[in-house]
mmCIF file of C-alpha atoms in Angstrom:
data_model
loop_
_atom_site.group_PDB
_atom_site.id
_atom_site.type_symbol
_atom_site.label_atom_id
_atom_site.label_comp_id
_atom_site.label_asym_id
_atom_site.label_seq_id
_atom_site.Cartn_x
_atom_site.Cartn_y
_atom_site.Cartn_z
ATOM 1 C CA MET A 1 0.000 0.000 0.000
ATOM 2 C CA LEU A 2 2.775 2.322 1.008
ATOM 3 C CA ASN A 3 4.809 1.353 -2.040
ATOM 4 C CA ARG A 4 1.863 2.004 -4.293
ATOM 5 C CA SER A 5 1.393 5.444 -2.739
ATOM 6 C CA LEU A 6 5.064 6.360 -3.150
ATOM 7 C CA LYS A 7 5.027 5.203 -6.753
ATOM 8 C CA LYS A 8 1.994 7.332 -7.491
ATOM 9 C CA GLN A 9 3.648 10.382 -5.895
ATOM 10 C CA SER A 10 6.811 9.800 -7.936
ATOM 11 C CA ASN A 11 4.800 9.649 -11.156
ATOM 12 C CA ASP A 12 3.008 12.867 -10.240
ATOM 13 C CA ASP A 13 6.354 14.665 -9.631
ATOM 14 C CA GLN A 14 7.668 13.540 -13.012
ATOM 15 C CA GLU A 15 4.550 14.844 -14.712
ATOM 16 C CA GLU A 16 4.981 18.215 -12.969
ATOM 17 C CA GLU A 17 8.643 18.410 -14.029
ATOM 18 C CA GLY A 18 7.769 17.572 -17.608
ATOM 19 C CA GLY A 19 5.041 20.186 -17.680
ATOM 20 C CA TRP A 20 7.499 22.882 -16.545
ATOM 21 C CA ILE A 21 9.937 21.958 -19.282
ATOM 22 C CA LEU A 22 7.213 22.129 -21.915
ATOM 23 C CA THR A 23 6.069 25.531 -20.650
ATOM 24 C CA PHE A 24 9.631 26.920 -20.706
ATOM 25 C CA SER A 25 10.171 25.544 -24.194
ATOM 26 C CA ASP A 26 6.991 27.195 -25.441
ATOM 27 C CA MET A 27 8.043 30.490 -23.901
ATOM 28 C CA MET A 28 11.475 30.346 -25.534
ATOM 29 C CA THR A 29 9.855 29.601 -28.877
ATOM 30 C CA LEU A 30 7.579 32.594 -28.512
ATOM 31 C CA LEU A 31 10.491 34.841 -27.510
ATOM 32 C CA LEU A 32 12.506 33.658 -30.485
ATOM 33 C CA ALA A 33 9.611 34.403 -32.805
ATOM 34 C CA PHE A 34 9.179 37.824 -31.197
ATOM 35 C CA PHE A 35 12.836 38.752 -31.672
ATOM 36 C CA VAL A 36 12.779 37.546 -35.263
ATOM 37 C CA LEU A 37 9.786 39.802 -35.832
ATOM 38 C CA LEU A 38 11.550 42.772 -34.220
ATOM 39 C CA TYR A 39 14.635 42.191 -36.317
ATOM 40 C CA SER A 40 12.646 42.044 -39.532
ATOM 41 C CA MET A 41 10.838 45.275 -38.618
ATOM 42 C CA SER A 42 14.142 46.908 -37.778
ATOM 43 C CA LYS A 43 15.573 45.778 -41.098
ATOM 44 C CA ILE A 44 12.634 47.262 -42.986
ATOM 45 C CA ASP A 45 12.924 50.596 -41.161
ATOM 46 C CA THR A 46 16.642 50.760 -41.861
ATOM 47 C CA ASP A 47 16.085 50.145 -45.555
ATOM 48 C CA LYS A 48 13.381 52.785 -45.687
ATOM 49 C CA TYR A 49 15.585 55.232 -43.817
ATOM 50 C CA GLN A 50 18.502 54.605 -46.158
ATOM 51 C CA GLY A 51 16.247 55.178 -49.151
ATOM 52 C CA ILE A 52 14.995 58.475 -47.742
ATOM 53 C CA VAL A 53 18.538 59.663 -47.052
ATOM 54 C CA GLU A 54 19.689 58.824 -50.573
ATOM 55 C CA SER A 55 16.674 60.609 -52.040
ATOM 56 C CA LEU A 56 17.355 63.756 -50.024
ATOM 57 C CA LYS A 57 21.038 63.707 -50.913
ATOM 58 C CA SER A 58 20.201 63.428 -54.590
ATOM 59 C CA THR A 59 17.739 66.333 -54.382
ATOM 60 C CA LEU A 60 19.959 68.650 -52.362
ATOM 61 C CA THR A 61 23.247 68.003 -54.105
ATOM 62 C CA GLY A 62 22.032 67.926 -57.685
ATOM 63 C CA ALA A 63 23.322 64.402 -58.322
ATOM 64 C CA VAL A 64 26.679 65.039 -56.642
ATOM 65 C CA THR A 65 27.483 61.658 -55.176
ATOM 66 C CA THR A 66 30.497 62.346 -52.989
ATOM 67 C CA GLU A 67 30.290 64.422 -49.856
ATOM 68 C CA LYS A 68 33.720 66.040 -49.939
ATOM 69 C CA PRO A 69 33.451 67.731 -53.353
ATOM 70 C CA GLN A 70 30.003 69.023 -52.409
ATOM 71 C CA GLY A 71 31.507 70.576 -49.300
ATOM 72 C CA HIS A 72 34.098 72.339 -51.436
ATOM 73 C CA ILE A 73 31.421 73.581 -53.857
ATOM 74 C CA ILE A 74 29.418 75.147 -51.025
ATOM 75 C CA GLN A 75 32.523 76.726 -49.541
ATOM 76 C CA ASP A 76 33.645 78.228 -52.843
ATOM 77 C CA THR A 77 30.149 79.524 -53.545
ATOM 78 C CA ASP A 78 29.912 81.121 -50.109
ATOM 79 C CA LEU A 79 33.272 82.813 -50.551
ATOM 80 C CA LYS A 80 32.268 84.102 -53.967
ATOM 81 C CA VAL A 81 28.991 85.513 -52.625
ATOM 82 C CA GLU A 82 30.794 87.120 -49.695
ATOM 83 C CA ALA A 83 33.334 88.728 -52.018
ATOM 84 C CA GLU A 84 30.548 90.052 -54.232
ATOM 85 C CA ASN A 85 28.722 91.446 -51.196
ATOM 86 C CA ILE A 86 31.847 93.239 -49.989
ATOM 87 C CA GLU A 87 32.438 94.672 -53.450
ATOM 88 C CA ASN A 88 28.835 95.870 -53.626
ATOM 89 C CA LEU A 89 29.117 97.473 -50.191
ATOM 90 C CA ASN A 90 32.310 99.232 -51.216
ATOM 91 C CA ASN A 91 30.645 100.538 -54.361
ATOM 92 C CA VAL A 92 27.678 101.865 -52.391
ATOM 93 C CA LEU A 93 30.011 103.422 -49.831
ATOM 94 C CA GLU A 94 32.096 105.172 -52.477
ATOM 95 C CA LYS A 95 28.973 106.546 -54.128
ATOM 96 C CA GLU A 96 27.675 107.870 -50.807
ATOM 97 C CA MET A 97 31.019 109.505 -50.044
ATOM 98 C CA LYS A 98 31.053 111.214 -53.440
ATOM 99 C CA ASP A 99 27.482 112.434 -53.029
ATOM 100 C CA ILE A 100 28.223 113.868 -49.581
ATOM 101 C CA LEU A 101 31.348 115.639 -50.807
ATOM 102 C CA ASN A 102 29.671 117.013 -53.926
ATOM 103 C CA GLN A 103 26.770 118.454 -51.976
ATOM 104 C CA ILE A 104 29.042 120.113 -49.413
ATOM 105 C CA ASN A 105 31.233 121.636 -52.111
ATOM 106 C CA GLU A 106 28.142 122.913 -53.905
ATOM 107 C CA PHE A 107 27.034 124.671 -50.709
ATOM 108 C CA ILE A 108 30.510 126.161 -50.269
ATOM 109 C CA ALA A 109 30.526 127.493 -53.828
ATOM 110 C CA VAL A 110 27.007 128.955 -53.683
ATOM 111 C CA ASN A 111 27.744 130.761 -50.410
ATOM 112 C CA ASN A 112 31.283 131.915 -51.300
ATOM 113 C CA LEU A 113 32.784 130.114 -48.326
ATOM 114 C CA SER A 114 35.807 128.523 -49.980
ATOM 115 C CA SER A 115 38.159 130.595 -47.824
ATOM 116 C CA LYS A 116 36.401 129.428 -44.645
ATOM 117 C CA ILE A 117 35.336 125.840 -45.324
ATOM 118 C CA ASN A 118 37.378 123.083 -46.908
ATOM 119 C CA ALA A 119 35.811 119.725 -47.761
ATOM 120 C CA PHE A 120 37.709 116.759 -49.162
ATOM 121 C CA SER A 121 37.882 112.977 -49.032
ATOM 122 C CA ASN A 122 40.766 110.842 -47.848
ATOM 123 C CA GLN A 123 41.358 107.274 -46.735
ATOM 124 C CA ASP A 124 39.310 107.881 -43.573
ATOM 125 C CA GLY A 125 36.232 109.316 -45.296
ATOM 126 C CA VAL A 126 34.862 112.808 -45.945
ATOM 127 C CA VAL A 127 36.368 115.634 -43.897
ATOM 128 C CA VAL A 128 34.872 119.124 -43.530
ATOM 129 C CA LYS A 129 37.165 121.750 -41.973
ATOM 130 C CA ILE A 130 35.330 124.865 -40.771
ATOM 131 C CA ALA A 131 37.133 128.013 -39.634
ATOM 132 C CA ASP A 132 36.160 128.863 -36.073
ATOM 133 C CA ASP A 133 34.923 132.384 -36.879
ATOM 134 C CA VAL A 134 32.222 130.956 -39.162
ATOM 135 C CA LEU A 135 30.614 129.505 -36.052
ATOM 136 C CA PHE A 136 31.997 131.304 -32.984
ATOM 137 C CA ASN A 137 33.343 134.599 -31.784
ATOM 138 C CA SER A 138 36.938 134.627 -30.591
ATOM 139 C CA GLY A 139 37.448 132.730 -27.342
ATOM 140 C CA GLU A 140 33.774 131.719 -27.137
ATOM 141 C CA ALA A 141 31.788 128.520 -27.620
ATOM 142 C CA GLU A 142 28.375 130.111 -28.252
ATOM 143 C CA PHE A 143 27.297 130.340 -31.878
ATOM 144 C CA ASN A 144 27.412 133.713 -33.591
ATOM 145 C CA PRO A 145 24.326 134.863 -35.570
ATOM 146 C CA ASP A 146 25.847 134.043 -38.970
ATOM 147 C CA SER A 147 26.507 130.432 -38.023
ATOM 148 C CA LYS A 148 22.910 129.257 -38.391
ATOM 149 C CA VAL A 149 22.994 129.160 -42.205
ATOM 150 C CA LEU A 150 25.816 126.629 -42.169
ATOM 151 C CA LEU A 151 24.492 124.697 -39.171
ATOM 152 C CA ASN A 152 21.036 124.323 -40.685
ATOM 153 C CA TYR A 153 22.547 123.137 -43.950
ATOM 154 C CA LEU A 154 24.578 120.519 -42.071
ATOM 155 C CA VAL A 155 21.407 119.340 -40.333
ATOM 156 C CA GLU A 156 19.792 118.819 -43.749
ATOM 157 C CA LEU A 157 22.890 117.004 -44.977
ATOM 158 C CA VAL A 158 22.862 114.580 -42.060
ATOM 159 C CA HIS A 159 19.146 113.992 -42.606
ATOM 160 C CA ARG A 160 19.982 112.875 -46.145
ATOM 161 C CA PHE A 161 23.059 110.897 -45.114
ATOM 162 C CA PRO A 162 22.375 109.666 -41.563
ATOM 163 C CA TYR A 163 25.765 108.120 -40.918
ATOM 164 C CA PRO A 164 28.089 108.431 -37.917
ATOM 165 C CA ILE A 165 29.988 111.720 -37.681
ATOM 166 C CA ARG A 166 32.871 112.660 -35.416
ATOM 167 C CA VAL A 167 33.001 116.345 -34.493
ATOM 168 C CA GLU A 168 36.406 117.692 -33.455
ATOM 169 C CA GLY A 169 37.344 121.000 -31.886
ATOM 170 C CA HIS A 170 40.810 122.565 -32.401
ATOM 171 C CA THR A 171 42.469 125.779 -31.242
ATOM 172 C CA ASP A 172 45.716 127.636 -31.823
ATOM 173 C CA ASN A 173 48.466 127.684 -29.219
ATOM 174 C CA ARG A 174 47.535 130.938 -27.563
ATOM 175 C CA PRO A 175 46.591 130.166 -23.964
ATOM 176 C CA ILE A 176 43.181 130.887 -22.512
ATOM 177 C CA ASN A 177 42.270 131.059 -18.838
ATOM 178 C CA THR A 178 38.716 132.160 -18.071
ATOM 179 C CA ASP A 179 35.972 130.969 -15.753
ATOM 180 C CA LYS A 180 34.325 129.130 -18.652
ATOM 181 C CA PHE A 181 37.488 127.831 -20.255
ATOM 182 C CA PRO A 182 40.460 127.231 -17.973
ATOM 183 C CA SER A 183 42.434 125.998 -21.000
ATOM 184 C CA ASN A 184 42.178 125.271 -24.699
ATOM 185 C CA TRP A 185 41.073 121.749 -23.840
ATOM 186 C CA GLU A 186 37.769 123.008 -22.489
ATOM 187 C CA LEU A 187 37.290 125.505 -25.322
ATOM 188 C CA SER A 188 37.899 122.972 -28.096
ATOM 189 C CA THR A 189 35.797 120.254 -26.480
ATOM 190 C CA ILE A 190 32.807 122.455 -25.635
ATOM 191 C CA ARG A 191 32.749 123.874 -29.159
ATOM 192 C CA ALA A 192 32.533 120.351 -30.577
ATOM 193 C CA CYS A 193 29.839 119.415 -28.065
ATOM 194 C CA ASN A 194 27.791 122.518 -28.879
ATOM 195 C CA VAL A 195 27.747 121.600 -32.563
ATOM 196 C CA ILE A 196 26.406 118.172 -31.669
ATOM 197 C CA ARG A 197 23.880 119.640 -29.256
ATOM 198 C CA TYR A 198 22.545 121.856 -32.046
ATOM 199 C CA PHE A 199 22.152 118.815 -34.309
ATOM 200 C CA ILE A 200 20.286 116.898 -31.620
ATOM 201 C CA GLU A 201 17.988 119.838 -30.869
ATOM 202 C CA LYS A 202 17.068 119.822 -34.563
ATOM 203 C CA GLY A 203 15.944 116.217 -34.295
ATOM 204 C CA LEU A 204 18.999 114.261 -35.427
ATOM 205 C CA ASN A 205 19.772 110.913 -33.834
ATOM 206 C CA PRO A 206 22.213 111.393 -30.901
ATOM 207 C CA ARG A 207 23.737 107.984 -31.586
ATOM 208 C CA LEU A 208 25.257 109.283 -34.815
ATOM 209 C CA PHE A 209 27.675 111.668 -33.120
ATOM 210 C CA SER A 210 30.842 111.709 -31.074
ATOM 211 C CA ALA A 211 32.804 114.751 -29.879
ATOM 212 C CA GLU A 212 36.512 115.285 -29.300
ATOM 213 C CA GLY A 213 38.602 118.271 -28.311
ATOM 214 C CA PHE A 214 42.299 118.437 -29.173
ATOM 215 C CA ALA A 215 43.175 121.934 -27.925
ATOM 216 C CA GLU A 216 46.269 123.182 -29.814
ATOM 217 C CA PHE A 217 47.841 119.752 -30.271
ATOM 218 C CA ARG A 218 46.660 118.928 -33.812
ATOM 219 C CA PRO A 219 47.865 121.977 -35.769
ATOM 220 C CA ILE A 220 47.564 122.168 -39.557
ATOM 221 C CA GLY A 221 49.235 125.590 -39.805
ATOM 222 C CA ASP A 222 52.195 127.438 -38.330
ATOM 223 C CA ASN A 223 51.306 128.793 -34.900
ATOM 224 C CA ASN A 224 54.023 131.424 -35.291
ATOM 225 C CA THR A 225 51.991 133.290 -37.914
ATOM 226 C CA ASP A 226 48.516 134.834 -37.925
ATOM 227 C CA SER A 227 47.446 132.873 -40.981
ATOM 228 C CA GLY A 228 48.751 129.636 -39.480
ATOM 229 C CA ARG A 229 46.942 130.208 -36.196
ATOM 230 C CA SER A 230 43.767 131.017 -38.123
ATOM 231 C CA LYS A 231 43.973 127.628 -39.864
ATOM 232 C CA ASN A 232 44.435 125.860 -36.551
ATOM 233 C CA ARG A 233 41.308 127.382 -34.988
ATOM 234 C CA ARG A 234 38.711 125.132 -36.533
ATOM 235 C CA VAL A 235 35.946 122.589 -36.160
ATOM 236 C CA GLU A 236 36.077 119.395 -38.192
ATOM 237 C CA LEU A 237 33.232 117.080 -39.158
ATOM 238 C CA ILE A 238 34.303 113.643 -40.309
ATOM 239 C CA TYR A 239 32.157 111.021 -41.992
ATOM 240 C CA LYS A 240 34.136 107.884 -41.151
ATOM 241 C CA LYS A 241 34.221 105.214 -43.878
ATOM 242 C CA GLU A 242 34.878 102.442 -41.399
ATOM 243 C CA ARG A 243 31.871 103.293 -39.248
ATOM 244 C CA ILE A 244 29.596 103.622 -42.277
ATOM 245 C CA MET A 245 30.755 100.227 -43.560
ATOM 246 C CA ASP A 246 29.879 98.732 -40.164
ATOM 247 C CA ILE A 247 26.336 100.031 -40.589
ATOM 248 C CA PHE A 248 26.103 98.575 -44.097
ATOM 249 C CA ARG A 249 27.150 95.219 -42.682
ATOM 250 C CA GLY A 250 24.676 95.491 -39.823
ATOM 251 C CA ASN A 251 27.353 95.861 -37.033
ATOM 252 C CA ASN A 252 26.036 98.685 -34.870
#
């Protein structure tokens, strides 16, 4: 009886072990099928992706098949376009400089001011040298009554050509020592600032202007003569090529 019971239990254990093996085998088969399916899907996606890439390359490169030459073509084209842009900017700049200079010289001729105002172009840009007595009385920084004709013309000019301008004040070497102007530094600087203030009061953009005073230390004439000292007492307006080119390029 006992032997029969033990035998039955042994048979039951074997059946349970066999069932576990069958279940594990089925699971492995399913997993294998699942991974095969994933691989096939992955293979299809890769093929599709490769086809899309090749299609885009063909469209974008115009049937250029190698990547390196295409890179060189783009680089050469970019350099050519950049060179053309720079040349165009230079041409526009030169035209603007000529127009500014021509209009100033026309004003000088019409108003018989050639002995008082000198306008010319150089490597820096357009320079306008104005004798101090056209704008100021001797030793003063307030405008004299006759100055408004020139100042108002300059306002109109800057309206037409709204580019950066540096305004410089210069004196001769004769010393000054007053409550307003302890030295020529103050006189030259305040004169330049007053010109800019007039422009701003007439509605011009303050960002266009900068002021500098050089006292007697940038002479263009001989300070030992009356005529030389007269040349040295001046205000200069300078349209700077470099600053205008920065604006053309969009570098404010």
